[in-house]
Short mmCIF file of C-alpha atoms in Angstrom, two decimals:
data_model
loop_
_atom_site.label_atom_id
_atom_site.label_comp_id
_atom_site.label_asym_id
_atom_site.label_seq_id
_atom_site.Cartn_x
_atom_site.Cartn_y
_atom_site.Cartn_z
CA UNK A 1 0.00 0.00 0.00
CA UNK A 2 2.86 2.34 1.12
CA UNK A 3 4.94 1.47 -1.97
CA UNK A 4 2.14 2.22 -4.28
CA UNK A 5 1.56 6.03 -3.04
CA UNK A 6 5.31 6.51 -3.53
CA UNK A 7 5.08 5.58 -7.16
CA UNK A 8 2.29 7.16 -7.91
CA UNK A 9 4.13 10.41 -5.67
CA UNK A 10 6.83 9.96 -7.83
CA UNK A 11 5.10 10.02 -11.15
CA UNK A 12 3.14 13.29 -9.94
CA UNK A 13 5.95 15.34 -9.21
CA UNK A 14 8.06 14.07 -12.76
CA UNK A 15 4.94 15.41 -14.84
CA UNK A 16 4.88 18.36 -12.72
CA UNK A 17 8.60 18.80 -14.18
CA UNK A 18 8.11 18.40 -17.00
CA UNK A 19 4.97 20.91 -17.46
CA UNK A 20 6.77 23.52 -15.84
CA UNK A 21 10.06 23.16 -17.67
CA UNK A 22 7.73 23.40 -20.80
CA UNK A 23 6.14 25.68 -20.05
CA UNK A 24 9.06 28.06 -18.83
CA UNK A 25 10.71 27.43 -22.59
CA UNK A 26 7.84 28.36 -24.39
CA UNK A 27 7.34 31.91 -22.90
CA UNK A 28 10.87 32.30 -22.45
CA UNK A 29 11.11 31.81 -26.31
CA UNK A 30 8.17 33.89 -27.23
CA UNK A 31 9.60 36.62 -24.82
CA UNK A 32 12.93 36.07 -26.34
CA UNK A 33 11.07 36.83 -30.05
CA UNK A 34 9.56 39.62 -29.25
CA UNK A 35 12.63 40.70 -26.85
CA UNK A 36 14.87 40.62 -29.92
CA UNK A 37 11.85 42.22 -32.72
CA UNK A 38 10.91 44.77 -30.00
CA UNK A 39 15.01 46.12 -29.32
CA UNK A 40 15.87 45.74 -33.52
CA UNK A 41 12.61 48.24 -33.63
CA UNK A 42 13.23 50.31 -30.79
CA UNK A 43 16.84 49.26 -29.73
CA UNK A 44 18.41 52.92 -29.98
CA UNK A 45 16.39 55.43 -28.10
CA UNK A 46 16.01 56.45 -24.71
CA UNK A 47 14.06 54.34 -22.20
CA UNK A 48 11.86 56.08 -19.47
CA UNK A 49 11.17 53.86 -16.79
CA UNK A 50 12.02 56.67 -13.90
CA UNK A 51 8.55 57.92 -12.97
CA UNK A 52 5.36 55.18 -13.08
CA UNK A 53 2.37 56.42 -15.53
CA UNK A 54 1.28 52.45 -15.73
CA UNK A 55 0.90 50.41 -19.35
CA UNK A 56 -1.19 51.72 -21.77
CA UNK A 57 -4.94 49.91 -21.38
CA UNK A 58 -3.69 47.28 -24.53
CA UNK A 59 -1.11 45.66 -22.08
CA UNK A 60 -3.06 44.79 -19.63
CA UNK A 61 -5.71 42.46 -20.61
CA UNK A 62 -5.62 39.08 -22.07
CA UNK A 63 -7.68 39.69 -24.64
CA UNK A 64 -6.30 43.03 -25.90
CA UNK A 65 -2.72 41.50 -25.64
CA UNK A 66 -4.00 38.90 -28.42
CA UNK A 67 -5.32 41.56 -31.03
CA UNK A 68 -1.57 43.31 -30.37
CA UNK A 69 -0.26 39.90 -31.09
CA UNK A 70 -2.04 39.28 -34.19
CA UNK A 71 -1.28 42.74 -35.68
CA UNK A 72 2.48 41.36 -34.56
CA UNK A 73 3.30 44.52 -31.65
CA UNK A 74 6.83 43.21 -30.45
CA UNK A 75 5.56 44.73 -26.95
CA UNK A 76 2.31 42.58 -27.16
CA UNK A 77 4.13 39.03 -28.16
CA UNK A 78 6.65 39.94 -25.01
CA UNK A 79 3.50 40.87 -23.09
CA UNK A 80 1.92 37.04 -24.16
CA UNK A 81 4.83 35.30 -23.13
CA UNK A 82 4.71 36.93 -19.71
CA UNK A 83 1.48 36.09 -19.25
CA UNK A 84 2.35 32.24 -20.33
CA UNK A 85 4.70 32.76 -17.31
CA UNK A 86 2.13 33.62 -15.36
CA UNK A 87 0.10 30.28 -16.50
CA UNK A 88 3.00 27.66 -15.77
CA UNK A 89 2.12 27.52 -12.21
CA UNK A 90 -1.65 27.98 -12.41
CA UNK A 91 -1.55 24.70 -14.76
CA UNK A 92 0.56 22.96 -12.24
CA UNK A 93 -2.20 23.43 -9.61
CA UNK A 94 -5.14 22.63 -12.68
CA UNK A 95 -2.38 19.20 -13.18
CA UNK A 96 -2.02 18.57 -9.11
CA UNK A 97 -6.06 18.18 -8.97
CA UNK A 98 -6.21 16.09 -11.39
CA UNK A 99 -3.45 13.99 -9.66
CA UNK A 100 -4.26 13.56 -6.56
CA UNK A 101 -7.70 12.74 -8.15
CA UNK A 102 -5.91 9.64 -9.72
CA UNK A 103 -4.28 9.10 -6.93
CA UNK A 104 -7.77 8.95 -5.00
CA UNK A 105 -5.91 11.30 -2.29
CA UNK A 106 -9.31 13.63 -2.23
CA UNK A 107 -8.31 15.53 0.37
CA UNK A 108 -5.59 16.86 -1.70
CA UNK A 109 -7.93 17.30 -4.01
CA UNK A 110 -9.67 19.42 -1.92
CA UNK A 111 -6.73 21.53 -0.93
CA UNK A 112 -5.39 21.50 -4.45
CA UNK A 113 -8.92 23.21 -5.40
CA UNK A 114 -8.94 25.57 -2.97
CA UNK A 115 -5.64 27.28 -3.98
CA UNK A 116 -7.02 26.93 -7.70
CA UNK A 117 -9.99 28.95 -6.28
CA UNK A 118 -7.90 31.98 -4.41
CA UNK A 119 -5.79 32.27 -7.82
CA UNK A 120 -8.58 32.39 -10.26
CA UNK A 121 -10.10 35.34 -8.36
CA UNK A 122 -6.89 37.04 -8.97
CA UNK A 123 -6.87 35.70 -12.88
CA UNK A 124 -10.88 36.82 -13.50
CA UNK A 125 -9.55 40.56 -13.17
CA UNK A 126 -7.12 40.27 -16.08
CA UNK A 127 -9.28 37.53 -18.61
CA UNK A 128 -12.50 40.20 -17.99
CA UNK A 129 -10.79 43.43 -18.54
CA UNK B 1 21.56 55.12 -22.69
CA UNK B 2 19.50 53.33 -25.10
CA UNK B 3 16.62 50.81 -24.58
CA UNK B 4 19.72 48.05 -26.07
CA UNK B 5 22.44 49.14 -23.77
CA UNK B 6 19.39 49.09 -20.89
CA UNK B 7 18.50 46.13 -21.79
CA UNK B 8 22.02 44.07 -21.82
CA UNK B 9 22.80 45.34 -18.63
CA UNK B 10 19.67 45.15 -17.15
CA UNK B 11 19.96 41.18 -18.44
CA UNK B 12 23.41 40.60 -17.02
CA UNK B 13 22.48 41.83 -13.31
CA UNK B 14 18.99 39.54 -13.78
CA UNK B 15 21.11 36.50 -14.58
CA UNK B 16 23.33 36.72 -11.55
CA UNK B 17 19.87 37.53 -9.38
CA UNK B 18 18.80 34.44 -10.88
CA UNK B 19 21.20 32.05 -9.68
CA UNK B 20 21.82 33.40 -6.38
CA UNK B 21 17.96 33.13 -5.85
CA UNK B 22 18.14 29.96 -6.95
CA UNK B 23 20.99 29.03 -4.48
CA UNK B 24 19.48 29.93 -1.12
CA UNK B 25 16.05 30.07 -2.59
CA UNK B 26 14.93 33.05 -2.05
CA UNK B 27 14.16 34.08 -5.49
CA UNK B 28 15.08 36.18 -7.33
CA UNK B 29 12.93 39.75 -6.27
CA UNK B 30 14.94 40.94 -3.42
CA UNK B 31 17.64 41.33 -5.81
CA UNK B 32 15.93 42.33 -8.98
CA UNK B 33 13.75 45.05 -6.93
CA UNK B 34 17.22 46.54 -5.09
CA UNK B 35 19.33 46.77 -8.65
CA UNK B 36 16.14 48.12 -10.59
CA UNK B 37 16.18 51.10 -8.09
CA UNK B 38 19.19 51.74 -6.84
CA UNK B 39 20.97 51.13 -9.70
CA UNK B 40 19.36 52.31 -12.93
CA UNK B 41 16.82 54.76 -11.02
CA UNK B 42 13.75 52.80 -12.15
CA UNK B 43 10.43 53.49 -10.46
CA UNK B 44 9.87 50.74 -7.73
CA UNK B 45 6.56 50.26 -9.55
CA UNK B 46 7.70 49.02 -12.49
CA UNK B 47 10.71 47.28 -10.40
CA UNK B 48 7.45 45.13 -8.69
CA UNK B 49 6.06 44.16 -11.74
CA UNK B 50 9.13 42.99 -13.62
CA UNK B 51 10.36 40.87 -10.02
CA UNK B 52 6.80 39.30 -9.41
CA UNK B 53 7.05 38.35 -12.95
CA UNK B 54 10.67 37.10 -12.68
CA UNK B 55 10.10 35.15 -9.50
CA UNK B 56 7.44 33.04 -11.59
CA UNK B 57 10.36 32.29 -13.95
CA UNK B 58 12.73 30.96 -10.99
CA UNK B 59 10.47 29.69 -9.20
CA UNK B 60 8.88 27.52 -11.98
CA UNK B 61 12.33 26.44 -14.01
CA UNK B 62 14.57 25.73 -10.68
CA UNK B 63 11.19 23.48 -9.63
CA UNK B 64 10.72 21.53 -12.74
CA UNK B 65 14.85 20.19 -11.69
CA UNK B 66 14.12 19.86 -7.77
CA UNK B 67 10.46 18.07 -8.12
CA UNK B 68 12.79 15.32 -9.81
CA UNK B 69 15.04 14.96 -7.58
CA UNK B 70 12.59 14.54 -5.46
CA UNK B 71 13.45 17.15 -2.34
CA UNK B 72 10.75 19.42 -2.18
CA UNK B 73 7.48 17.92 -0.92
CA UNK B 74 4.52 18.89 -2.93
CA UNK B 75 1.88 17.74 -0.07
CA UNK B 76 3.74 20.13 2.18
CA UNK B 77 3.91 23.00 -0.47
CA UNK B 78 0.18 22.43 -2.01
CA UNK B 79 -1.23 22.67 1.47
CA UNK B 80 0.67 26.26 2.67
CA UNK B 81 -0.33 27.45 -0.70
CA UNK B 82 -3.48 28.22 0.23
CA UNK B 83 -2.04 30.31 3.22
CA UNK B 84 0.73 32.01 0.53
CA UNK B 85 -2.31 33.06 -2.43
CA UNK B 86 -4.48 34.55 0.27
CA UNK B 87 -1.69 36.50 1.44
CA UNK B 88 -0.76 37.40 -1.93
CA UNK B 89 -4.05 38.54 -3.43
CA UNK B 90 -4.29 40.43 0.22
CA UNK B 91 -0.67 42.02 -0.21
CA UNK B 92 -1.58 43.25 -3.80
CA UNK B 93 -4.91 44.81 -2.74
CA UNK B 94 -3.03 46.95 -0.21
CA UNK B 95 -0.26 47.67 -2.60
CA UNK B 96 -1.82 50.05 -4.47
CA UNK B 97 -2.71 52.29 -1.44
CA UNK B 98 1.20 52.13 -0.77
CA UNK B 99 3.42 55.54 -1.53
CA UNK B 100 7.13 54.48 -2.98
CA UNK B 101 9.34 55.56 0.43
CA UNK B 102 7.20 53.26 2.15
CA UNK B 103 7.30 50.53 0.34
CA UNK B 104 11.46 50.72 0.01
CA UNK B 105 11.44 51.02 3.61
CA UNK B 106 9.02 47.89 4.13
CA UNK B 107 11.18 46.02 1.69
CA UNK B 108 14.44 46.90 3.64
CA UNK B 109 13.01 45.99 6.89
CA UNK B 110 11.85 42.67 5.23
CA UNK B 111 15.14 41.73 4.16
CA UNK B 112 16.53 42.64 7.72
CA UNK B 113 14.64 40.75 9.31
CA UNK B 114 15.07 37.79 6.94
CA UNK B 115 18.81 37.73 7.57
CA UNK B 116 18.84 38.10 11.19
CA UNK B 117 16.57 34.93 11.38
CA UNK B 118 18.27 32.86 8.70
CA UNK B 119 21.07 33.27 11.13
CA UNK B 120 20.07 32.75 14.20
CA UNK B 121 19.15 29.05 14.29
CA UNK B 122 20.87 26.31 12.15
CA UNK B 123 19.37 22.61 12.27
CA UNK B 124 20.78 20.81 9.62
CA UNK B 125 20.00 17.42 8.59
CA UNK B 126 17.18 16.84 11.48
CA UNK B 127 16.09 13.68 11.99
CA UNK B 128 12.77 13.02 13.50
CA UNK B 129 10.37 10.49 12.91
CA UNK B 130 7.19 11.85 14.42
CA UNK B 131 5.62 15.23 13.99
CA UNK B 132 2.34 16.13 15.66
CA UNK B 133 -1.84 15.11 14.84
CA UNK B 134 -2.31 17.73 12.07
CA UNK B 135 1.03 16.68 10.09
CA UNK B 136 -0.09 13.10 10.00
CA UNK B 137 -3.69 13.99 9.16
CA UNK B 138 -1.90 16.15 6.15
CA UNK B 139 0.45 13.49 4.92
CA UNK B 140 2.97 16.02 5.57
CA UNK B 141 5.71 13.74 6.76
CA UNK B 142 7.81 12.49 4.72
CA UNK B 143 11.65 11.63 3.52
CA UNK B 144 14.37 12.75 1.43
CA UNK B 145 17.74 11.59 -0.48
CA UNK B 146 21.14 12.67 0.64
CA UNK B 147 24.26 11.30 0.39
CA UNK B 148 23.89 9.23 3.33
CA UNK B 149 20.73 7.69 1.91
CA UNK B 150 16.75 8.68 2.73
CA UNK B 151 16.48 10.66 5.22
CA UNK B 152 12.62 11.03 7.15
CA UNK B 153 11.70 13.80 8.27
CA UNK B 154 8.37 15.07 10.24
CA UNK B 155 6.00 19.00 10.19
CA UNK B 156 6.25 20.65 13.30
CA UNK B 157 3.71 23.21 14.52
CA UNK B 158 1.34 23.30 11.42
CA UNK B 159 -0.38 25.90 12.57
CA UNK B 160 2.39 28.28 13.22
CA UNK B 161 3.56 27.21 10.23
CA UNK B 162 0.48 27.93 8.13
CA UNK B 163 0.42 32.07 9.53
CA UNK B 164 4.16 32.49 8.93
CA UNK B 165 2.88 31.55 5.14
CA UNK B 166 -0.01 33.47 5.06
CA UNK B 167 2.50 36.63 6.44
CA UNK B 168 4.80 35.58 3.86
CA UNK B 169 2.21 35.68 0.86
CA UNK B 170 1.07 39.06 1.99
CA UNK B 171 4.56 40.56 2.06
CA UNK B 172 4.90 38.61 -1.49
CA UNK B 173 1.75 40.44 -2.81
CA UNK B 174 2.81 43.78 -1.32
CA UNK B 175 6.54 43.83 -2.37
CA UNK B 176 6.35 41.65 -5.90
CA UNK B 177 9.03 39.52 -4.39
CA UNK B 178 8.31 35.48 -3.19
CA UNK B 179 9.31 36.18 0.02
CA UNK B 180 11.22 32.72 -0.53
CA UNK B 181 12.99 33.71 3.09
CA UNK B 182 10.10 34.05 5.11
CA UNK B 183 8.63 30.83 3.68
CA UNK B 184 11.83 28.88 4.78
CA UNK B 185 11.58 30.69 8.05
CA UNK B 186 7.97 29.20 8.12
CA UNK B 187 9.60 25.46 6.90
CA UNK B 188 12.92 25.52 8.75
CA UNK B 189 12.06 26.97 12.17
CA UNK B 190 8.33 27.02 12.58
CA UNK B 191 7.87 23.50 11.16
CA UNK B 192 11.52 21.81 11.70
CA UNK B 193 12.16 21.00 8.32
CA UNK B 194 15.21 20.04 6.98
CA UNK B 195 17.20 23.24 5.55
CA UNK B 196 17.23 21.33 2.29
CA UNK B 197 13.82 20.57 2.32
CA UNK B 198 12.58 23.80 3.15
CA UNK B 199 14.32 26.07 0.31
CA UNK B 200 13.54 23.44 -2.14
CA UNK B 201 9.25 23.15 -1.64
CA UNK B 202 9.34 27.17 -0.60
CA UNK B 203 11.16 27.42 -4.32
CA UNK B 204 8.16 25.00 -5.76
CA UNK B 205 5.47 27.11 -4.07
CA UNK B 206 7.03 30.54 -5.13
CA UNK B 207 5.73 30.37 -8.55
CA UNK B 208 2.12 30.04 -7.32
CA UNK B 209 2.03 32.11 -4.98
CA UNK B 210 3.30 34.89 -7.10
CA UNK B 211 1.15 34.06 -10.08
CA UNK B 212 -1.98 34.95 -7.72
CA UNK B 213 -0.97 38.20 -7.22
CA UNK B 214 0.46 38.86 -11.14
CA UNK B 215 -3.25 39.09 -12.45
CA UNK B 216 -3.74 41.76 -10.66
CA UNK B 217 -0.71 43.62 -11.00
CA UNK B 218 -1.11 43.29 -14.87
CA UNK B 219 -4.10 44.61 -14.56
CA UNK B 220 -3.26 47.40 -12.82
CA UNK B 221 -0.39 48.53 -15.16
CA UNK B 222 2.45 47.11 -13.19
CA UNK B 223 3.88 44.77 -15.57
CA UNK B 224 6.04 46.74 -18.64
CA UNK B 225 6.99 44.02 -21.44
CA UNK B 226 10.06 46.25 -22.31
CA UNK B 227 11.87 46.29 -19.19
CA UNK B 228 10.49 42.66 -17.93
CA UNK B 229 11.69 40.94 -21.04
CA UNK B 230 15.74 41.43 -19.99
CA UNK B 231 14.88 40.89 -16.32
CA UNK B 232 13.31 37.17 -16.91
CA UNK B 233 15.39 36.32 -19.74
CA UNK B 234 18.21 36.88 -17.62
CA UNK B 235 16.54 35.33 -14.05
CA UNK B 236 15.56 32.20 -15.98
CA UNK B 237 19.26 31.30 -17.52
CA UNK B 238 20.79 32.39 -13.84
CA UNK B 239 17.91 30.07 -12.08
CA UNK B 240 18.57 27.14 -14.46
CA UNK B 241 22.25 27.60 -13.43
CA UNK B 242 21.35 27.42 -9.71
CA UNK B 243 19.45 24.41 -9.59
CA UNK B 244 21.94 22.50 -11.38
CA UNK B 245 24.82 23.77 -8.50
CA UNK B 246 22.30 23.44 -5.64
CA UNK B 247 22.38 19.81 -4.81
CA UNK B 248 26.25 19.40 -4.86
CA UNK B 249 26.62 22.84 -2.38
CA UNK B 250 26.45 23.38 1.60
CA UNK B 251 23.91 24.63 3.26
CA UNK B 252 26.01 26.67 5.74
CA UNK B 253 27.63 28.69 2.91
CA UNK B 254 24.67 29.40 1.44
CA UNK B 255 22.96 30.84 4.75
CA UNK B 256 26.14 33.13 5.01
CA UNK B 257 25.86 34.09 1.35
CA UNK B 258 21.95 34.97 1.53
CA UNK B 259 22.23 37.05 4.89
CA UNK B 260 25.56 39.43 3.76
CA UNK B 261 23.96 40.22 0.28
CA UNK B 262 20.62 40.77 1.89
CA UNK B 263 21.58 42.56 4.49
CA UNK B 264 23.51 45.09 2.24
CA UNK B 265 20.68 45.62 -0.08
CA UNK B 266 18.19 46.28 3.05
CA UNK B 267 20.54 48.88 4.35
CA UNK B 268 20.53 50.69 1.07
CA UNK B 269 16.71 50.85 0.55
CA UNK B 270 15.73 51.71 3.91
CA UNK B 271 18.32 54.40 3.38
CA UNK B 272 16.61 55.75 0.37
CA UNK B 273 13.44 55.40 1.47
CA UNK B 274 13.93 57.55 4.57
CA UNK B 275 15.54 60.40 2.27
CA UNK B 276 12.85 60.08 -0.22
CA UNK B 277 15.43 58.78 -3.14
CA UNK B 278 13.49 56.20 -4.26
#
């Protein structure tokens, strides 16, 4: 019984690896595009980060960051991989529910959902706006 | 300087943040925030955003290497999680009531505090084979590989342990760092963790517990593509870097590494903030 948690602990946590090494390379890559497009474009003049005014209203939401995207704005790809940043350890709570739901440890399921919960109320603020 | 030249050095200083955050696992904010500011005069605004943002990139690559070497414990780290997001959506509620000095002064204090602590106690390679009620009712207990073979270990004071995290989120929310120091303080001297164990799962739980508060600090503005895309570019190479030296290192030179850089960078910000520089 013991020894068939621990292998099912074990194959858990190497997914869990694996979907956050994933997804870590495929916003670092999409950052690194736009990184790259965004300084040929606007390498040589003069940034002004010194006093806060906050991103214009097309940087902040999920779907506004998509129509930037698809009219290729090196700022809005950069912007998309961020957020896919932001989604590598949301999915690894979505994955751990599902896990522990396999694993028929429900009261990890429970406490998986509950975090899912608190971090979707945070999420709902950027997906509606 | 141009937006290039910005950008390369700002990339450079994020890589080295990375992999010291990596190697005492505190992430790699309280660097990030201190540099951004101090150093290139950015608005500690913009410094929160690109850190919280950053943290998620440490957090989440030095992880994916740890979860398979199986140190951290994801029981342990899922269940504080839900202490660390409430914090964390709490922290970033306040944050926007929150003038600059303060906040530089807060963050100072923070790192302080963090470095007197990490001091303090050292209990290295504990071994103890019961914890109390709650633990076992978690399936918090549990074992890890070392040199000298498994080693099992048991959660102390769950409760305690739980409000250290919930303390810890909230700072995380407020600052836009993971507060990866208080959450060891939680693991290592609440709970009784092994030193290992402790950096490792507060590493895996960073991620999340900054990703609750990023939603709504994009929302609000706080997160600038142009200055975040050097910071985590740089933080994720320097964290990837980390976790690979982590395993091999000692813990008792990395305690004396994290509290003299730490302790340094608090001095300057409370500095700052008290003269209204930042």
């Amino acid at each position: 019984m013991k020894n068939e948690r621990k292998i099912s602990d074990v194959d858990i946590e190497s997914v869990m690896g694996r979907l956050l090494i994933t997804g870590v390379i495929i916003s670092g890559a999409l950052i690194l595009f736009g990184g790259v497009y965004y300084l040929l474009e606007k390498g040589l003049s003069i940034p002004h980060y010194k006093t806060f005014v906050g991103e214009p209203s097309h940087l902040r939401s999920v779907k506004q960051i998509f129509k930037g995207v698809i009219h290729f704005d090196s700022l809005s790809i950069i912007q998309l991989g961020l957020l896919l940043l932001i989604a590598t350890p949301i999915s690894r709570v979505i994955f751990s529910v599902i896990g522990f739901f396999f694993e028929k440890d429900y009261l990890y399921v429970v406490i998986s959902f509950i975090v899912l919960i608190i971090i979707a109320y945070s999420i709902f603020s950027v997906a509606t706006g | 300087m141009t937006v290039l030249l910005f950008s390369l050095i700002v990339l450079a200083g994020s890589f080295l943040a990375g992999l010291v955050g990596a190697l005492t696992g505190l992430g790699g904010g309280v660097i990030i925030i201190p540099m951004l500011t101090l150093l290139f005069g950015v608005d500690i605004h913009y410094a929160i955003g690109a850190s919280l943002i950053s943290v998620i990139a440490t957090s989440s690559g030095a992880a994916a290497a740890y979860v398979k070497e199986g140190i951290s414990n994801i029981r342990i780290g899922m269940f504080l999680e839900i202490a660390t997001t409430l914090g964390a959506v709490g922290g970033a509620m306040i944050a926007v009531y929150a003038p600059t000095d303060t906040i530089a002064v807060i963050f100072g204090f923070v790192l302080v505090f963090s470095a007197v602590i990490s001091l303090k106690k050292k209990n290295e390679n504990l071994v103890q084979y019961s914890g109390g009620k709650l633990s076992q009712i978690l399936k918090l207990n549990s074992s890890y590989p070392t040199e000298h073979g498994e080693i099992s270990y048991a959660a102390h004071n769950v409760p305690g342990g739980f409000i250290m995290m919930a303390i810890a989120g909230l700072i995380s929310g407020l600052l836009g760092i993971g507060s990866g120091a208080l959450k060891v303080i939680a693991m290592d001297h609440f709970m009784k963790l092994p030193f290992k164990v402790s950096t490792t799962t507060s590493n895996f739980m960073i991620g999340v517990t900054a990703a609750a508060s990023a939603g709504i600090y994009m929302q609000r503005g706080y997160i600038n593509p142009g200055l975040s895309m050097p910071v985590v570019l740089g933080v994720i190479t320097g964290a990837f870097l980390g976790s690979k030296i982590l395993v091999k290192s000692k813990t008792k030179w990395l305690r004396v590494l994290f509290a003299c850089i730490i302790t340094f960078l608090a001095v300057q910000m409370i500095y700052n903030g008290l003269t209204g520089k930042i």
